[in-house]
Amino acid sequence: MRSAIINVMARACYKVARGLIHDFGEVEQLQVSRKGPADFVSTADLGAQRGLVRELSRARPDYGFLLEEAAPVESRDPLGRRWIVDPLDGTTNYLHGLPHWAISVGLEESGELVAGVIYDPVRDELFWAEKGAGAFLNNRRLRVAERRGLTQSLIATGLPFAGQGDHDAAFSQLRAVAAETAGIRRTGAAALDLAYVAAGRYDGFWENGLQPWDIAAGIVLVREAGGYVTDRAGGRDMMVSGDVVAASARVHHRLFALVRARRDRTPPS
């Protein structure tokens, strides 16, 4: 049984998903136009955010917001509860008509992440978790994978793009991890990458320089599915640093060691 707060989050995601799915069909048609779909997607993204804010505020009017596309809204709740919202994680995929994107909503209470919902409208997959209550895909309980080492593991990551991030560090990490794993996937939606770790589809995930709305819901999912999530220093400061390593207990320590060693390496002069 989903709690009242998870139901609030799920209903908001379901509602805005209808518009995103409709607009996604239009994006596929716009690929052949001269103007292209970029402006259209921006409108869809902002519209989805407005819809989430409206639905979540209606249910919990005192909660604050941390938003990708707007200024933060201060919480008036005694426990400082706020929603952390990404209305369209995987925007570049959406822009190119690739059916791999999601809506992500996390809930923070007194500075601690306590609930998360990630909804993939294309596959109608609702990943959800609440602190102390476990992680689920629709109505099925989730557990991280039990593979014993990196050589059998499938790992997900994200890579910096033009004008963003530390390309040298990212590719150094990529080479190190690729040499010791069964494969690496870069699918372009960090929220879904974390949800897939929770579901056991991936054995681990790492990425540098993410934003809080990219990872808030996914962190709760991985933890509640029995996995570990740390920053690259081994701490819990992911929401500030944006550097994330998530995996099962059997895989995390080795993946963490590879990623940290390459990220901390001093480049040659």
PDB file of C-alpha atoms in Angstrom:
ATOM      1  CA  MET A   1       0.000   0.000   0.000  1.00  0.00           C
ATOM      2  CA  ARG A   2       1.352   3.389  -0.993  1.00  0.00           C
ATOM      3  CA  SER A   3       1.299   6.077   1.679  1.00  0.00           C
ATOM      4  CA  ALA A   4      -0.651   9.302   1.317  1.00  0.00           C
ATOM      5  CA  ILE A   5       2.474  11.276   0.411  1.00  0.00           C
ATOM      6  CA  ILE A   6       3.519   8.798  -2.295  1.00  0.00           C
ATOM      7  CA  ASN A   7      -0.006   8.942  -3.706  1.00  0.00           C
ATOM      8  CA  VAL A   8       0.232  12.740  -3.859  1.00  0.00           C
ATOM      9  CA  MET A   9       3.521  12.525  -5.744  1.00  0.00           C
ATOM     10  CA  ALA A  10       2.317   9.776  -8.079  1.00  0.00           C
ATOM     11  CA  ARG A  11      -0.908  11.575  -8.972  1.00  0.00           C
ATOM     12  CA  ALA A  12       0.992  14.744  -9.827  1.00  0.00           C
ATOM     13  CA  CYS A  13       3.357  12.794 -12.081  1.00  0.00           C
ATOM     14  CA  TYR A  14       0.521  10.949 -13.821  1.00  0.00           C
ATOM     15  CA  LYS A  15      -1.307  14.187 -14.486  1.00  0.00           C
ATOM     16  CA  VAL A  16       1.573  16.098 -16.093  1.00  0.00           C
ATOM     17  CA  ALA A  17       2.703  12.972 -17.975  1.00  0.00           C
ATOM     18  CA  ARG A  18      -0.327  13.195 -20.248  1.00  0.00           C
ATOM     19  CA  GLY A  19       0.811  16.512 -21.661  1.00  0.00           C
ATOM     20  CA  LEU A  20       4.411  15.383 -22.006  1.00  0.00           C
ATOM     21  CA  ILE A  21       3.378  12.245 -23.901  1.00  0.00           C
ATOM     22  CA  HIS A  22       1.178  14.300 -26.210  1.00  0.00           C
ATOM     23  CA  ASP A  23       3.967  16.796 -26.860  1.00  0.00           C
ATOM     24  CA  PHE A  24       6.490  13.984 -27.326  1.00  0.00           C
ATOM     25  CA  GLY A  25       4.481  12.817 -30.322  1.00  0.00           C
ATOM     26  CA  GLU A  26       4.688  16.341 -31.701  1.00  0.00           C
ATOM     27  CA  VAL A  27       8.459  16.456 -31.117  1.00  0.00           C
ATOM     28  CA  GLU A  28       8.909  13.383 -33.296  1.00  0.00           C
ATOM     29  CA  GLN A  29       7.119  15.194 -36.107  1.00  0.00           C
ATOM     30  CA  LEU A  30       9.143  18.381 -35.562  1.00  0.00           C
ATOM     31  CA  GLN A  31      12.402  16.533 -36.231  1.00  0.00           C
ATOM     32  CA  VAL A  32      11.844  17.077 -39.953  1.00  0.00           C
ATOM     33  CA  SER A  33      10.969  20.760 -39.695  1.00  0.00           C
ATOM     34  CA  ARG A  34      13.437  23.525 -40.440  1.00  0.00           C
ATOM     35  CA  LYS A  35      12.948  25.250 -37.097  1.00  0.00           C
ATOM     36  CA  GLY A  36      13.429  22.078 -35.088  1.00  0.00           C
ATOM     37  CA  PRO A  37      11.869  21.126 -31.766  1.00  0.00           C
ATOM     38  CA  ALA A  38      14.072  22.972 -29.247  1.00  0.00           C
ATOM     39  CA  ASP A  39      11.647  25.817 -28.479  1.00  0.00           C
ATOM     40  CA  PHE A  40       8.741  23.399 -28.367  1.00  0.00           C
ATOM     41  CA  VAL A  41      10.501  21.173 -25.843  1.00  0.00           C
ATOM     42  CA  SER A  42      11.349  24.141 -23.627  1.00  0.00           C
ATOM     43  CA  THR A  43       7.652  25.010 -23.565  1.00  0.00           C
ATOM     44  CA  ALA A  44       6.741  21.418 -22.703  1.00  0.00           C
ATOM     45  CA  ASP A  45       9.317  21.338 -19.897  1.00  0.00           C
ATOM     46  CA  LEU A  46       8.077  24.566 -18.345  1.00  0.00           C
ATOM     47  CA  GLY A  47       4.462  23.507 -18.719  1.00  0.00           C
ATOM     48  CA  ALA A  48       5.169  20.235 -16.917  1.00  0.00           C
ATOM     49  CA  GLN A  49       6.888  22.092 -14.090  1.00  0.00           C
ATOM     50  CA  ARG A  50       3.942  24.439 -13.666  1.00  0.00           C
ATOM     51  CA  GLY A  51       1.634  21.440 -13.567  1.00  0.00           C
ATOM     52  CA  LEU A  52       3.691  19.687 -10.889  1.00  0.00           C
ATOM     53  CA  VAL A  53       3.886  22.816  -8.750  1.00  0.00           C
ATOM     54  CA  ARG A  54       0.147  23.308  -9.046  1.00  0.00           C
ATOM     55  CA  GLU A  55      -0.750  19.710  -8.145  1.00  0.00           C
ATOM     56  CA  LEU A  56       1.762  19.354  -5.315  1.00  0.00           C
ATOM     57  CA  SER A  57       0.863  22.756  -3.851  1.00  0.00           C
ATOM     58  CA  ARG A  58      -2.802  21.880  -3.902  1.00  0.00           C
ATOM     59  CA  ALA A  59      -2.128  18.794  -1.788  1.00  0.00           C
ATOM     60  CA  ARG A  60       0.536  20.284   0.518  1.00  0.00           C
ATOM     61  CA  PRO A  61       0.278  24.097   0.364  1.00  0.00           C
ATOM     62  CA  ASP A  62       2.991  24.774   2.985  1.00  0.00           C
ATOM     63  CA  TYR A  63       5.759  22.742   1.372  1.00  0.00           C
ATOM     64  CA  GLY A  64       8.559  24.540  -0.437  1.00  0.00           C
ATOM     65  CA  PHE A  65      10.093  23.768  -3.833  1.00  0.00           C
ATOM     66  CA  LEU A  66      13.540  23.361  -5.345  1.00  0.00           C
ATOM     67  CA  LEU A  67      12.980  23.592  -9.089  1.00  0.00           C
ATOM     68  CA  GLU A  68      15.107  23.188 -12.198  1.00  0.00           C
ATOM     69  CA  GLU A  69      13.407  25.929 -14.180  1.00  0.00           C
ATOM     70  CA  ALA A  70      12.504  28.513 -11.509  1.00  0.00           C
ATOM     71  CA  ALA A  71      13.678  30.111  -8.284  1.00  0.00           C
ATOM     72  CA  PRO A  72      13.283  28.123  -5.048  1.00  0.00           C
ATOM     73  CA  VAL A  73      10.068  28.511  -3.059  1.00  0.00           C
ATOM     74  CA  GLU A  74      10.617  28.745   0.690  1.00  0.00           C
ATOM     75  CA  SER A  75       8.883  26.171   2.872  1.00  0.00           C
ATOM     76  CA  ARG A  76       6.354  27.317   5.455  1.00  0.00           C
ATOM     77  CA  ASP A  77       6.130  23.810   6.903  1.00  0.00           C
ATOM     78  CA  PRO A  78       7.393  23.371  10.514  1.00  0.00           C
ATOM     79  CA  LEU A  79       9.744  20.574   9.394  1.00  0.00           C
ATOM     80  CA  GLY A  80      11.006  22.517   6.400  1.00  0.00           C
ATOM     81  CA  ARG A  81       9.604  20.003   3.941  1.00  0.00           C
ATOM     82  CA  ARG A  82      10.118  20.800   0.294  1.00  0.00           C
ATOM     83  CA  TRP A  83       9.659  19.141  -3.074  1.00  0.00           C
ATOM     84  CA  ILE A  84      12.704  18.706  -5.341  1.00  0.00           C
ATOM     85  CA  VAL A  85      11.372  18.583  -8.871  1.00  0.00           C
ATOM     86  CA  ASP A  86      12.685  17.719 -12.312  1.00  0.00           C
ATOM     87  CA  PRO A  87       9.731  17.874 -14.695  1.00  0.00           C
ATOM     88  CA  LEU A  88      11.663  16.333 -17.576  1.00  0.00           C
ATOM     89  CA  ASP A  89      14.834  14.390 -16.832  1.00  0.00           C
ATOM     90  CA  GLY A  90      16.407  13.409 -20.138  1.00  0.00           C
ATOM     91  CA  THR A  91      15.507  16.592 -21.998  1.00  0.00           C
ATOM     92  CA  THR A  92      18.019  15.939 -24.794  1.00  0.00           C
ATOM     93  CA  ASN A  93      16.507  12.499 -25.389  1.00  0.00           C
ATOM     94  CA  TYR A  94      13.052  14.085 -25.503  1.00  0.00           C
ATOM     95  CA  LEU A  95      14.343  16.739 -27.892  1.00  0.00           C
ATOM     96  CA  HIS A  96      15.564  14.061 -30.312  1.00  0.00           C
ATOM     97  CA  GLY A  97      12.518  11.851 -30.084  1.00  0.00           C
ATOM     98  CA  LEU A  98      14.240   9.158 -27.993  1.00  0.00           C
ATOM     99  CA  PRO A  99      11.730   7.430 -25.682  1.00  0.00           C
ATOM    100  CA  HIS A 100      13.912   7.476 -22.553  1.00  0.00           C
ATOM    101  CA  TRP A 101      12.994  10.290 -20.164  1.00  0.00           C
ATOM    102  CA  ALA A 102      11.148  10.672 -16.888  1.00  0.00           C
ATOM    103  CA  ILE A 103       9.504  12.922 -14.310  1.00  0.00           C
ATOM    104  CA  SER A 104      11.327  13.013 -10.966  1.00  0.00           C
ATOM    105  CA  VAL A 105       9.977  14.282  -7.631  1.00  0.00           C
ATOM    106  CA  GLY A 106      11.837  13.993  -4.346  1.00  0.00           C
ATOM    107  CA  LEU A 107      10.744  15.061  -0.873  1.00  0.00           C
ATOM    108  CA  GLU A 108      13.117  16.530   1.679  1.00  0.00           C
ATOM    109  CA  GLU A 109      12.292  16.889   5.378  1.00  0.00           C
ATOM    110  CA  SER A 110      14.553  18.720   7.835  1.00  0.00           C
ATOM    111  CA  GLY A 111      17.346  18.501   5.264  1.00  0.00           C
ATOM    112  CA  GLU A 112      16.974  14.737   4.762  1.00  0.00           C
ATOM    113  CA  LEU A 113      15.600  12.969   1.684  1.00  0.00           C
ATOM    114  CA  VAL A 114      12.580  10.923   2.768  1.00  0.00           C
ATOM    115  CA  ALA A 115      10.625   9.996  -0.380  1.00  0.00           C
ATOM    116  CA  GLY A 116      11.037   9.815  -4.123  1.00  0.00           C
ATOM    117  CA  VAL A 117       8.989   9.085  -7.233  1.00  0.00           C
ATOM    118  CA  ILE A 118      10.386   8.643 -10.748  1.00  0.00           C
ATOM    119  CA  TYR A 119       7.809   8.091 -13.479  1.00  0.00           C
ATOM    120  CA  ASP A 120       8.625   6.873 -16.989  1.00  0.00           C
ATOM    121  CA  PRO A 121       5.456   7.646 -18.973  1.00  0.00           C
ATOM    122  CA  VAL A 122       6.610   5.868 -22.141  1.00  0.00           C
ATOM    123  CA  ARG A 123       6.845   2.512 -20.333  1.00  0.00           C
ATOM    124  CA  ASP A 124       4.267   3.386 -17.657  1.00  0.00           C
ATOM    125  CA  GLU A 125       6.791   2.514 -14.950  1.00  0.00           C
ATOM    126  CA  LEU A 126       6.394   4.240 -11.587  1.00  0.00           C
ATOM    127  CA  PHE A 127       9.449   3.841  -9.358  1.00  0.00           C
ATOM    128  CA  TRP A 128       8.744   4.967  -5.801  1.00  0.00           C
ATOM    129  CA  ALA A 129      10.293   4.753  -2.367  1.00  0.00           C
ATOM    130  CA  GLU A 130       9.812   6.136   1.117  1.00  0.00           C
ATOM    131  CA  LYS A 131      12.295   6.086   3.952  1.00  0.00           C
ATOM    132  CA  GLY A 132      11.874   2.902   5.965  1.00  0.00           C
ATOM    133  CA  ALA A 133       9.169   1.499   3.672  1.00  0.00           C
ATOM    134  CA  GLY A 134      11.194   0.025   0.801  1.00  0.00           C
ATOM    135  CA  ALA A 135      11.417   0.719  -2.924  1.00  0.00           C
ATOM    136  CA  PHE A 136       8.927  -0.390  -5.562  1.00  0.00           C
ATOM    137  CA  LEU A 137       8.278  -0.498  -9.298  1.00  0.00           C
ATOM    138  CA  ASN A 138       4.528  -0.074  -9.664  1.00  0.00           C
ATOM    139  CA  ASN A 139       3.477  -2.704  -7.090  1.00  0.00           C
ATOM    140  CA  ARG A 140       6.595  -4.897  -7.148  1.00  0.00           C
ATOM    141  CA  ARG A 141       9.237  -4.670  -4.414  1.00  0.00           C
ATOM    142  CA  LEU A 142      12.706  -3.731  -5.646  1.00  0.00           C
ATOM    143  CA  ARG A 143      16.141  -4.925  -4.571  1.00  0.00           C
ATOM    144  CA  VAL A 144      19.525  -4.016  -5.981  1.00  0.00           C
ATOM    145  CA  ALA A 145      21.347  -6.707  -7.958  1.00  0.00           C
ATOM    146  CA  GLU A 146      23.377  -9.341  -6.128  1.00  0.00           C
ATOM    147  CA  ARG A 147      26.241  -9.803  -8.576  1.00  0.00           C
ATOM    148  CA  ARG A 148      29.439 -10.271  -6.634  1.00  0.00           C
ATOM    149  CA  GLY A 149      31.977  -8.231  -8.570  1.00  0.00           C
ATOM    150  CA  LEU A 150      32.606  -5.709 -11.299  1.00  0.00           C
ATOM    151  CA  THR A 151      33.498  -8.197 -14.019  1.00  0.00           C
ATOM    152  CA  GLN A 152      29.854  -9.349 -14.224  1.00  0.00           C
ATOM    153  CA  SER A 153      28.403  -5.893 -13.666  1.00  0.00           C
ATOM    154  CA  LEU A 154      26.644  -3.488 -16.019  1.00  0.00           C
ATOM    155  CA  ILE A 155      27.350   0.106 -14.989  1.00  0.00           C
ATOM    156  CA  ALA A 156      25.625   3.326 -16.051  1.00  0.00           C
ATOM    157  CA  THR A 157      27.130   6.788 -16.227  1.00  0.00           C
ATOM    158  CA  GLY A 158      26.683  10.237 -17.678  1.00  0.00           C
ATOM    159  CA  LEU A 159      29.243  12.154 -19.694  1.00  0.00           C
ATOM    160  CA  PRO A 160      29.752  15.913 -19.998  1.00  0.00           C
ATOM    161  CA  PHE A 161      28.719  17.580 -23.231  1.00  0.00           C
ATOM    162  CA  ALA A 162      29.838  20.684 -25.100  1.00  0.00           C
ATOM    163  CA  GLY A 163      30.856  23.464 -22.725  1.00  0.00           C
ATOM    164  CA  GLN A 164      29.982  21.497 -19.599  1.00  0.00           C
ATOM    165  CA  GLY A 165      31.952  19.486 -17.057  1.00  0.00           C
ATOM    166  CA  ASP A 166      35.456  18.051 -16.764  1.00  0.00           C
ATOM    167  CA  HIS A 167      35.897  15.954 -19.896  1.00  0.00           C
ATOM    168  CA  ASP A 168      39.365  14.690 -18.972  1.00  0.00           C
ATOM    169  CA  ALA A 169      38.234  13.380 -15.594  1.00  0.00           C
ATOM    170  CA  ALA A 170      35.077  11.809 -17.048  1.00  0.00           C
ATOM    171  CA  PHE A 171      36.923   9.911 -19.776  1.00  0.00           C
ATOM    172  CA  SER A 172      39.640   8.829 -17.375  1.00  0.00           C
ATOM    173  CA  GLN A 173      36.933   7.341 -15.162  1.00  0.00           C
ATOM    174  CA  LEU A 174      35.251   5.771 -18.174  1.00  0.00           C
ATOM    175  CA  ARG A 175      38.420   3.989 -19.267  1.00  0.00           C
ATOM    176  CA  ALA A 176      39.096   2.700 -15.766  1.00  0.00           C
ATOM    177  CA  VAL A 177      35.586   1.340 -15.236  1.00  0.00           C
ATOM    178  CA  ALA A 178      35.272  -0.095 -18.760  1.00  0.00           C
ATOM    179  CA  ALA A 179      38.423  -2.156 -18.236  1.00  0.00           C
ATOM    180  CA  GLU A 180      36.888  -4.000 -15.266  1.00  0.00           C
ATOM    181  CA  THR A 181      33.179  -4.397 -16.068  1.00  0.00           C
ATOM    182  CA  ALA A 182      30.794  -6.265 -18.345  1.00  0.00           C
ATOM    183  CA  GLY A 183      29.765  -2.985 -19.957  1.00  0.00           C
ATOM    184  CA  ILE A 184      28.897   0.674 -19.546  1.00  0.00           C
ATOM    185  CA  ARG A 185      25.703   2.413 -20.639  1.00  0.00           C
ATOM    186  CA  ARG A 186      25.186   6.140 -21.136  1.00  0.00           C
ATOM    187  CA  THR A 187      21.461   6.673 -21.694  1.00  0.00           C
ATOM    188  CA  GLY A 188      21.087  10.351 -20.805  1.00  0.00           C
ATOM    189  CA  ALA A 189      18.658  10.359 -17.856  1.00  0.00           C
ATOM    190  CA  ALA A 190      20.290  10.260 -14.421  1.00  0.00           C
ATOM    191  CA  ALA A 191      16.991   9.776 -12.570  1.00  0.00           C
ATOM    192  CA  LEU A 192      16.237   6.636 -14.584  1.00  0.00           C
ATOM    193  CA  ASP A 193      19.829   5.424 -14.158  1.00  0.00           C
ATOM    194  CA  LEU A 194      19.372   5.521 -10.378  1.00  0.00           C
ATOM    195  CA  ALA A 195      15.929   3.913 -10.624  1.00  0.00           C
ATOM    196  CA  TYR A 196      17.466   1.115 -12.709  1.00  0.00           C
ATOM    197  CA  VAL A 197      20.143   0.541 -10.061  1.00  0.00           C
ATOM    198  CA  ALA A 198      17.366   0.176  -7.490  1.00  0.00           C
ATOM    199  CA  ALA A 199      15.601  -2.282  -9.811  1.00  0.00           C
ATOM    200  CA  GLY A 200      18.724  -4.378 -10.389  1.00  0.00           C
ATOM    201  CA  ARG A 201      18.841  -3.539 -14.106  1.00  0.00           C
ATOM    202  CA  TYR A 202      22.156  -1.777 -13.555  1.00  0.00           C
ATOM    203  CA  ASP A 203      24.657  -2.878 -10.931  1.00  0.00           C
ATOM    204  CA  GLY A 204      25.962   0.635 -10.393  1.00  0.00           C
ATOM    205  CA  PHE A 205      25.965   4.239 -11.557  1.00  0.00           C
ATOM    206  CA  TRP A 206      28.307   7.178 -11.264  1.00  0.00           C
ATOM    207  CA  GLU A 207      28.306  10.712 -12.579  1.00  0.00           C
ATOM    208  CA  ASN A 208      29.913  14.058 -11.767  1.00  0.00           C
ATOM    209  CA  GLY A 209      28.377  17.510 -11.547  1.00  0.00           C
ATOM    210  CA  LEU A 210      24.690  16.630 -11.291  1.00  0.00           C
ATOM    211  CA  GLN A 211      22.005  18.888  -9.856  1.00  0.00           C
ATOM    212  CA  PRO A 212      19.842  18.099  -6.793  1.00  0.00           C
ATOM    213  CA  TRP A 213      16.703  17.575  -8.902  1.00  0.00           C
ATOM    214  CA  ASP A 214      18.565  15.001 -11.038  1.00  0.00           C
ATOM    215  CA  ILE A 215      19.264  12.732  -8.074  1.00  0.00           C
ATOM    216  CA  ALA A 216      16.989  13.444  -5.089  1.00  0.00           C
ATOM    217  CA  ALA A 217      14.318  10.831  -5.830  1.00  0.00           C
ATOM    218  CA  GLY A 218      16.843   8.295  -7.116  1.00  0.00           C
ATOM    219  CA  ILE A 219      18.921   8.457  -3.938  1.00  0.00           C
ATOM    220  CA  VAL A 220      15.914   7.393  -1.864  1.00  0.00           C
ATOM    221  CA  LEU A 221      15.131   4.592  -4.302  1.00  0.00           C
ATOM    222  CA  VAL A 222      18.625   3.104  -4.238  1.00  0.00           C
ATOM    223  CA  ARG A 223      18.894   3.290  -0.456  1.00  0.00           C
ATOM    224  CA  GLU A 224      15.491   1.702   0.095  1.00  0.00           C
ATOM    225  CA  ALA A 225      16.342  -1.055  -2.398  1.00  0.00           C
ATOM    226  CA  GLY A 226      19.365  -1.995  -0.275  1.00  0.00           C
ATOM    227  CA  GLY A 227      22.061  -0.102  -2.175  1.00  0.00           C
ATOM    228  CA  TYR A 228      24.681   2.467  -1.246  1.00  0.00           C
ATOM    229  CA  VAL A 229      24.894   6.053  -2.479  1.00  0.00           C
ATOM    230  CA  THR A 230      27.866   8.284  -1.718  1.00  0.00           C
ATOM    231  CA  ASP A 231      29.648  11.287  -3.066  1.00  0.00           C
ATOM    232  CA  ARG A 232      33.145  10.840  -4.487  1.00  0.00           C
ATOM    233  CA  ALA A 233      34.671  11.413  -1.042  1.00  0.00           C
ATOM    234  CA  GLY A 234      32.652   8.556   0.416  1.00  0.00           C
ATOM    235  CA  GLY A 235      30.295  10.889   2.269  1.00  0.00           C
ATOM    236  CA  ARG A 236      26.658  11.895   1.915  1.00  0.00           C
ATOM    237  CA  ASP A 237      27.119  15.330   0.364  1.00  0.00           C
ATOM    238  CA  MET A 238      25.792  14.377  -3.092  1.00  0.00           C
ATOM    239  CA  MET A 239      23.128  17.071  -3.148  1.00  0.00           C
ATOM    240  CA  VAL A 240      25.793  19.760  -2.792  1.00  0.00           C
ATOM    241  CA  SER A 241      28.732  18.306  -4.723  1.00  0.00           C
ATOM    242  CA  GLY A 242      26.665  16.721  -7.498  1.00  0.00           C
ATOM    243  CA  ASP A 243      29.091  13.766  -7.626  1.00  0.00           C
ATOM    244  CA  VAL A 244      27.332  10.425  -7.157  1.00  0.00           C
ATOM    245  CA  VAL A 245      28.386   6.781  -6.894  1.00  0.00           C
ATOM    246  CA  ALA A 246      25.479   4.349  -6.417  1.00  0.00           C
ATOM    247  CA  ALA A 247      25.612   0.552  -6.401  1.00  0.00           C
ATOM    248  CA  SER A 248      24.896  -2.602  -4.493  1.00  0.00           C
ATOM    249  CA  ALA A 249      27.028  -3.328  -1.443  1.00  0.00           C
ATOM    250  CA  ARG A 250      29.018  -5.942  -3.370  1.00  0.00           C
ATOM    251  CA  VAL A 251      29.949  -3.539  -6.153  1.00  0.00           C
ATOM    252  CA  HIS A 252      30.018  -0.086  -4.578  1.00  0.00           C
ATOM    253  CA  HIS A 253      33.413  -0.249  -2.871  1.00  0.00           C
ATOM    254  CA  ARG A 254      35.248  -1.224  -6.063  1.00  0.00           C
ATOM    255  CA  LEU A 255      33.370   1.168  -8.339  1.00  0.00           C
ATOM    256  CA  PHE A 256      33.908   3.950  -5.814  1.00  0.00           C
ATOM    257  CA  ALA A 257      37.660   3.238  -5.698  1.00  0.00           C
ATOM    258  CA  LEU A 258      38.001   3.364  -9.490  1.00  0.00           C
ATOM    259  CA  VAL A 259      35.983   6.548  -9.877  1.00  0.00           C
ATOM    260  CA  ARG A 260      37.640   8.376  -6.994  1.00  0.00           C
ATOM    261  CA  ALA A 261      41.171   7.496  -8.088  1.00  0.00           C
ATOM    262  CA  ARG A 262      40.592   8.872 -11.591  1.00  0.00           C
ATOM    263  CA  ARG A 263      38.724  11.965 -10.451  1.00  0.00           C
ATOM    264  CA  ASP A 264      41.363  12.890  -7.889  1.00  0.00           C
ATOM    265  CA  ARG A 265      44.312  12.269 -10.160  1.00  0.00           C
ATOM    266  CA  THR A 266      46.333  15.398 -10.855  1.00  0.00           C
ATOM    267  CA  PRO A 267      46.501  15.980 -14.623  1.00  0.00           C
ATOM    268  CA  PRO A 268      49.942  16.158 -16.201  1.00  0.00           C
ATOM    269  CA  SER A 269      51.362  19.642 -16.679  1.00  0.00           C
TER     270      SER A 269
END
